[in-house]
Short mmCIF file of C-alpha atoms in Angstrom, two decimals:
data_model
loop_
_atom_site.label_atom_id
_atom_site.label_comp_id
_atom_site.label_asym_id
_atom_site.label_seq_id
_atom_site.Cartn_x
_atom_site.Cartn_y
_atom_site.Cartn_z
CA GLU V 1 107.69 97.23 109.80
CA ALA V 2 108.96 93.80 108.17
CA ARG V 3 106.96 93.46 104.80
CA GLU V 4 107.07 91.70 101.42
CA ASP V 5 105.62 92.40 98.37
CA ALA V 6 105.74 96.18 98.72
CA MET V 7 106.85 98.74 96.05
CA LEU V 8 109.83 100.65 96.10
CA VAL V 9 110.37 103.58 93.52
CA TYR V 10 113.31 106.13 93.52
CA ASP V 11 112.33 109.70 92.22
CA ALA V 12 114.52 111.47 91.37
CA GLU V 13 112.91 114.64 91.11
CA ARG V 14 112.79 114.78 95.50
CA ASN V 15 115.65 113.33 95.50
CA LYS V 16 113.56 110.31 97.56
CA THR V 17 113.12 106.45 97.39
CA TRP V 18 109.96 105.94 98.34
CA LEU V 19 108.18 102.78 99.87
CA PHE V 20 104.65 102.31 99.88
CA GLY V 21 102.30 100.08 101.23
CA GLY V 22 102.99 95.86 100.95
CA ARG V 23 102.32 92.83 103.38
CA THR V 24 102.81 90.08 105.91
CA ASN V 25 100.86 87.34 106.19
CA ASN V 26 98.17 89.02 108.07
CA THR V 27 98.13 92.20 107.61
CA HIS V 28 98.28 94.33 104.41
CA PHE V 29 99.27 98.12 105.03
CA THR V 30 98.35 101.70 104.13
CA ASP V 31 102.05 103.38 104.67
CA CYS V 32 104.31 105.50 102.76
CA TRP V 33 107.65 105.72 103.74
CA GLU V 34 110.44 107.75 102.16
CA TRP V 35 114.25 107.23 102.07
CA ASP V 36 117.04 110.34 101.82
CA GLY V 37 120.07 108.52 101.83
CA GLN V 38 120.30 108.04 105.63
CA ALA V 39 117.04 107.75 107.60
CA TRP V 40 113.60 106.67 107.21
CA LYS V 41 110.45 109.17 107.49
CA LYS V 42 107.25 107.61 107.88
CA ASN V 43 105.16 110.32 105.15
CA GLN V 44 101.27 110.67 107.50
CA LEU V 45 100.25 111.33 104.12
CA PRO V 46 97.15 109.49 103.41
CA ILE V 47 97.05 106.69 100.87
CA PRO V 48 94.13 107.29 98.81
CA PHE V 49 93.80 103.85 96.90
CA GLY V 50 94.04 102.10 100.70
CA ALA V 51 96.15 98.74 100.97
CA LYS V 52 98.25 97.46 97.92
CA ASP V 53 100.47 94.80 97.82
CA HIS V 54 102.31 93.22 94.39
CA ALA V 55 101.16 96.32 92.52
CA SER V 56 104.20 98.34 90.06
CA ALA V 57 105.92 101.87 90.59
CA ALA V 58 107.94 103.73 88.66
CA TYR V 59 109.02 107.06 88.47
CA ASP V 60 108.23 109.30 85.14
CA ALA V 61 111.13 111.81 83.88
CA THR V 62 108.84 113.48 82.09
CA LEU V 63 105.03 114.32 84.53
CA LYS V 64 108.23 114.18 87.71
CA LYS V 65 105.83 111.84 89.85
CA VAL V 66 106.09 108.47 90.88
CA LEU V 67 103.18 106.04 89.45
CA VAL V 68 101.85 103.18 91.26
CA PHE V 69 99.55 100.93 88.69
CA GLY V 70 97.93 97.77 89.64
CA GLY V 71 98.10 95.52 91.95
CA MET V 72 95.79 93.41 94.43
CA ASN V 73 93.41 95.20 96.70
CA SER V 74 92.76 94.08 100.83
CA SER V 75 90.15 91.81 99.30
CA TYR V 76 92.38 90.42 97.04
CA VAL V 77 90.89 91.48 94.26
CA PHE V 78 93.48 92.60 91.24
CA THR V 79 93.33 95.89 89.70
CA ASN V 80 93.93 98.18 87.73
CA ASP V 81 93.69 101.93 88.64
CA LEU V 82 96.70 104.22 88.08
CA TRP V 83 98.13 106.84 90.85
CA SER V 84 100.79 109.53 90.58
CA TRP V 85 102.43 111.03 93.40
CA ASN V 86 104.04 114.16 93.22
CA GLY V 87 105.62 113.86 97.10
CA THR V 88 102.65 115.92 98.36
CA THR V 89 99.43 114.97 96.61
CA TRP V 90 98.19 111.26 95.08
CA GLU V 91 95.97 112.01 92.23
CA GLN V 92 94.45 109.25 90.34
CA VAL V 93 94.99 109.97 86.90
CA PRO V 94 91.65 109.56 85.02
CA ALA V 95 94.06 107.76 81.99
CA THR V 96 92.37 106.78 78.31
CA GLY V 97 92.30 104.23 76.03
CA GLU V 98 91.98 100.79 75.76
CA LEU V 99 93.06 99.87 79.40
CA PRO V 100 95.89 97.52 80.75
CA ALA V 101 93.93 94.00 82.03
CA ALA V 102 94.51 94.25 86.15
CA ARG V 103 97.46 92.57 87.12
CA ILE V 104 99.71 91.66 89.64
CA SER V 105 104.39 91.54 89.54
CA ALA V 106 103.69 93.59 86.14
CA ALA V 107 107.45 95.10 85.44
CA MET V 108 107.10 98.68 84.76
CA HIS V 109 109.63 101.45 84.04
CA TYR V 110 110.57 104.68 82.55
CA ASN V 111 111.89 104.67 78.83
CA ILE V 112 114.41 107.52 78.15
CA THR V 113 114.81 107.39 74.46
CA ARG V 114 110.47 106.82 73.70
CA GLY V 115 110.10 109.21 77.23
CA ARG V 116 107.08 107.82 78.34
CA ILE V 117 106.22 104.45 80.91
CA THR V 118 106.01 100.96 79.63
CA LEU V 119 104.57 98.01 81.18
CA PHE V 120 105.13 94.61 80.69
CA GLY V 121 104.13 91.46 82.00
CA GLY V 122 102.34 90.39 85.06
CA PHE V 123 99.69 87.76 86.20
CA THR V 124 95.93 87.95 86.41
CA GLN V 125 93.65 86.19 87.95
CA PRO V 126 93.35 83.53 87.81
CA ASN V 127 96.40 83.43 87.88
CA ARG V 128 97.71 83.59 84.41
CA ILE V 129 100.80 84.52 82.86
CA LEU V 130 100.43 87.79 80.81
CA ASN V 131 103.52 88.73 78.70
CA ASP V 132 101.83 91.96 76.45
CA ILE V 133 103.35 95.15 76.10
CA TRP V 134 101.70 98.80 76.86
CA GLU V 135 102.52 101.95 76.60
CA LEU V 136 101.76 105.13 79.21
CA ASP V 137 102.36 108.54 77.03
CA GLY V 138 101.13 110.92 79.32
CA LEU V 139 97.40 109.95 79.98
CA THR V 140 96.59 107.61 77.18
CA TRP V 141 97.56 103.58 77.59
CA LYS V 142 98.84 102.07 74.50
CA LYS V 143 99.15 98.08 73.78
CA ILE V 144 101.80 97.45 71.65
CA ASN V 145 100.82 94.04 69.67
CA GLU V 146 104.32 92.41 70.22
CA ASN V 147 104.04 89.82 72.13
CA MET V 148 107.29 88.46 74.16
CA PRO V 149 107.91 84.73 72.95
CA GLY V 150 108.64 82.08 75.49
CA ASN V 151 105.55 83.19 77.45
CA ALA V 152 107.37 83.13 80.81
CA LEU V 153 108.03 85.14 84.10
CA GLY V 154 111.38 86.30 84.44
CA ALA V 155 113.19 89.56 85.64
CA VAL V 156 112.87 92.52 83.77
CA ALA V 157 114.70 95.73 83.51
CA PRO V 158 116.40 98.65 81.25
CA ALA V 159 118.92 97.86 79.21
CA PRO V 160 121.62 100.16 77.79
CA GLY V 161 120.64 101.07 74.07
CA PHE V 162 117.29 98.80 73.80
CA SER V 163 113.71 99.63 75.71
CA PHE V 164 114.56 97.16 78.39
CA MET V 165 115.53 93.32 78.52
CA ALA V 166 113.93 90.30 80.14
CA PHE V 167 115.54 87.04 81.28
CA GLY V 168 114.17 83.73 82.31
CA GLY V 169 111.25 82.77 84.24
CA ALA V 170 109.26 80.06 84.76
CA ILE V 171 107.01 78.04 82.76
CA GLY V 172 104.28 76.61 84.51
CA ALA V 173 103.88 76.04 88.04
CA ASN V 174 103.40 72.42 88.77
CA PRO V 175 105.73 71.36 87.29
CA ARG V 176 107.53 74.00 86.29
CA SER V 177 109.72 73.76 83.19
CA LEU V 178 112.39 77.47 83.69
CA TYR V 179 113.44 79.28 80.77
CA ASP V 180 116.74 80.66 79.75
CA GLY V 181 115.50 82.91 77.07
CA CYS V 182 116.86 86.78 76.98
CA ASN V 183 114.05 89.25 75.12
CA ILE V 184 115.63 92.79 74.34
CA TRP V 185 112.09 95.49 73.61
CA ASP V 186 113.62 98.36 71.25
CA GLY V 187 110.76 99.84 71.50
CA LYS V 188 108.99 98.29 68.01
CA SER V 189 110.17 94.45 68.39
CA TRP V 190 111.57 91.83 70.55
CA ILE V 191 115.09 90.85 69.46
CA SER V 192 116.34 87.77 70.75
CA TYR V 193 119.36 87.40 72.38
CA GLU V 194 121.53 84.24 71.08
CA GLY V 195 124.73 84.79 72.62
CA ALA V 196 126.05 83.14 76.05
CA LYS V 197 124.08 83.93 78.66
CA PRO V 198 123.59 83.44 82.69
CA PRO V 199 121.99 79.53 82.83
CA LYS V 200 118.29 79.40 83.17
CA ARG V 201 116.49 80.24 86.21
CA PHE V 202 113.26 82.65 88.17
CA MET V 203 112.76 84.48 91.05
CA HIS V 204 115.85 86.69 90.13
CA ALA V 205 116.37 90.32 90.20
CA MET V 206 117.70 92.91 87.72
CA VAL V 207 119.05 96.17 88.10
CA TYR V 208 120.26 99.07 85.69
CA ASP V 209 122.40 100.69 86.63
CA PRO V 210 122.71 104.63 84.38
CA VAL V 211 125.83 106.12 85.46
CA GLN V 212 128.15 102.42 84.34
CA LYS V 213 124.91 102.31 81.86
CA LYS V 214 124.48 98.80 82.24
CA THR V 215 122.32 95.90 83.57
CA TYR V 216 123.00 93.29 86.57
CA LEU V 217 121.46 90.16 87.31
CA PHE V 218 121.70 88.31 90.39
CA GLY V 219 120.89 85.38 92.22
CA GLY V 220 117.24 83.19 91.86
CA ASN V 221 116.63 79.57 91.69
CA SER V 222 117.58 77.15 89.55
CA ASP V 223 115.72 73.25 90.04
CA GLY V 224 115.07 74.15 93.32
CA LYS V 225 118.74 75.51 94.15
CA PRO V 226 119.33 79.14 95.47
CA MET V 227 121.88 81.01 92.92
CA ASN V 228 124.28 83.65 94.06
CA ASP V 229 125.52 84.49 90.90
CA LEU V 230 126.11 88.52 89.62
CA TRP V 231 126.22 88.96 85.74
CA GLU V 232 126.07 92.10 83.41
CA TRP V 233 124.98 92.64 80.40
CA ASP V 234 127.05 95.89 78.46
CA GLY V 235 124.23 96.41 75.41
CA LYS V 236 126.47 93.64 73.68
CA THR V 237 127.75 90.78 76.07
CA TRP V 238 126.51 89.06 79.22
CA THR V 239 129.57 88.94 81.53
CA ARG V 240 129.88 86.97 84.79
CA LYS V 241 131.95 88.75 87.48
#
C-alpha cells in the first residue's frame, strides 16, 4: 500500500531489502515487507513495537542484524527504543549507558571503520532540531561530545574515507533559512569542507555507493524551487554529474 515516512534498509546477510511501517493521513502501518530484487513479499510475523514512522534503521554488519531506533508511534509520541531483526525474529535490545533522547528522522549508519552504529541528529519534541552524535557499540550507547556546526537538519550519508557527511538543510521554519554547510565526521571531530560544493537546499537525498566508493546527492528544494541535479563526492571534491 502507498505510504510515507517508512523505514527502508538493505540487509547484507540475507541479501534482502526490508520495509517497515510508515503511514498515510489516516493509517499507521504495522507491517513488514521484503524485496529480494524481483518481487515484494509480505512478512507475516507481527512487529512487536507496533506502528512506527520517521524511525531510523541500519544494518549492523557486526551483529548481522537490522537495527531500528526511535520514531513516532500511532499516538504521535516520539520514542527511543531499540530493536533488532534477523529476518525471522524481533528482539528489543537492552541498551545500556546514557540513552539518546526520543526523536524522529535521525540518520543512522554502520561505520565500517569503527565497527559500530552511528546515530546523528533528528527532531525531538517540541519540534527542536538535534545535532548530537551517538555510537552504539554492541549494547552500549555512547554520546560523542561534538555537535555539528550550523545546527541545520539536512541529508546525511556515509562518505568515502570518513564516517559520514552532513550537507545542507534548513534552519528554522518561518522564516526558513537554507544552509550550504558540508560537514564531515571522521569519528573524532567535525571537518568543514570549504571547497566548491552543491548550492544550498533542503529535502534532498544522499546515498553512499560502496562499489564506486562515492557519495551521491540528488535534488531537493531551494527557495521553493524543486531541484533535479546530481552531485558526486569522491572523498576530496564535489563534482556535478
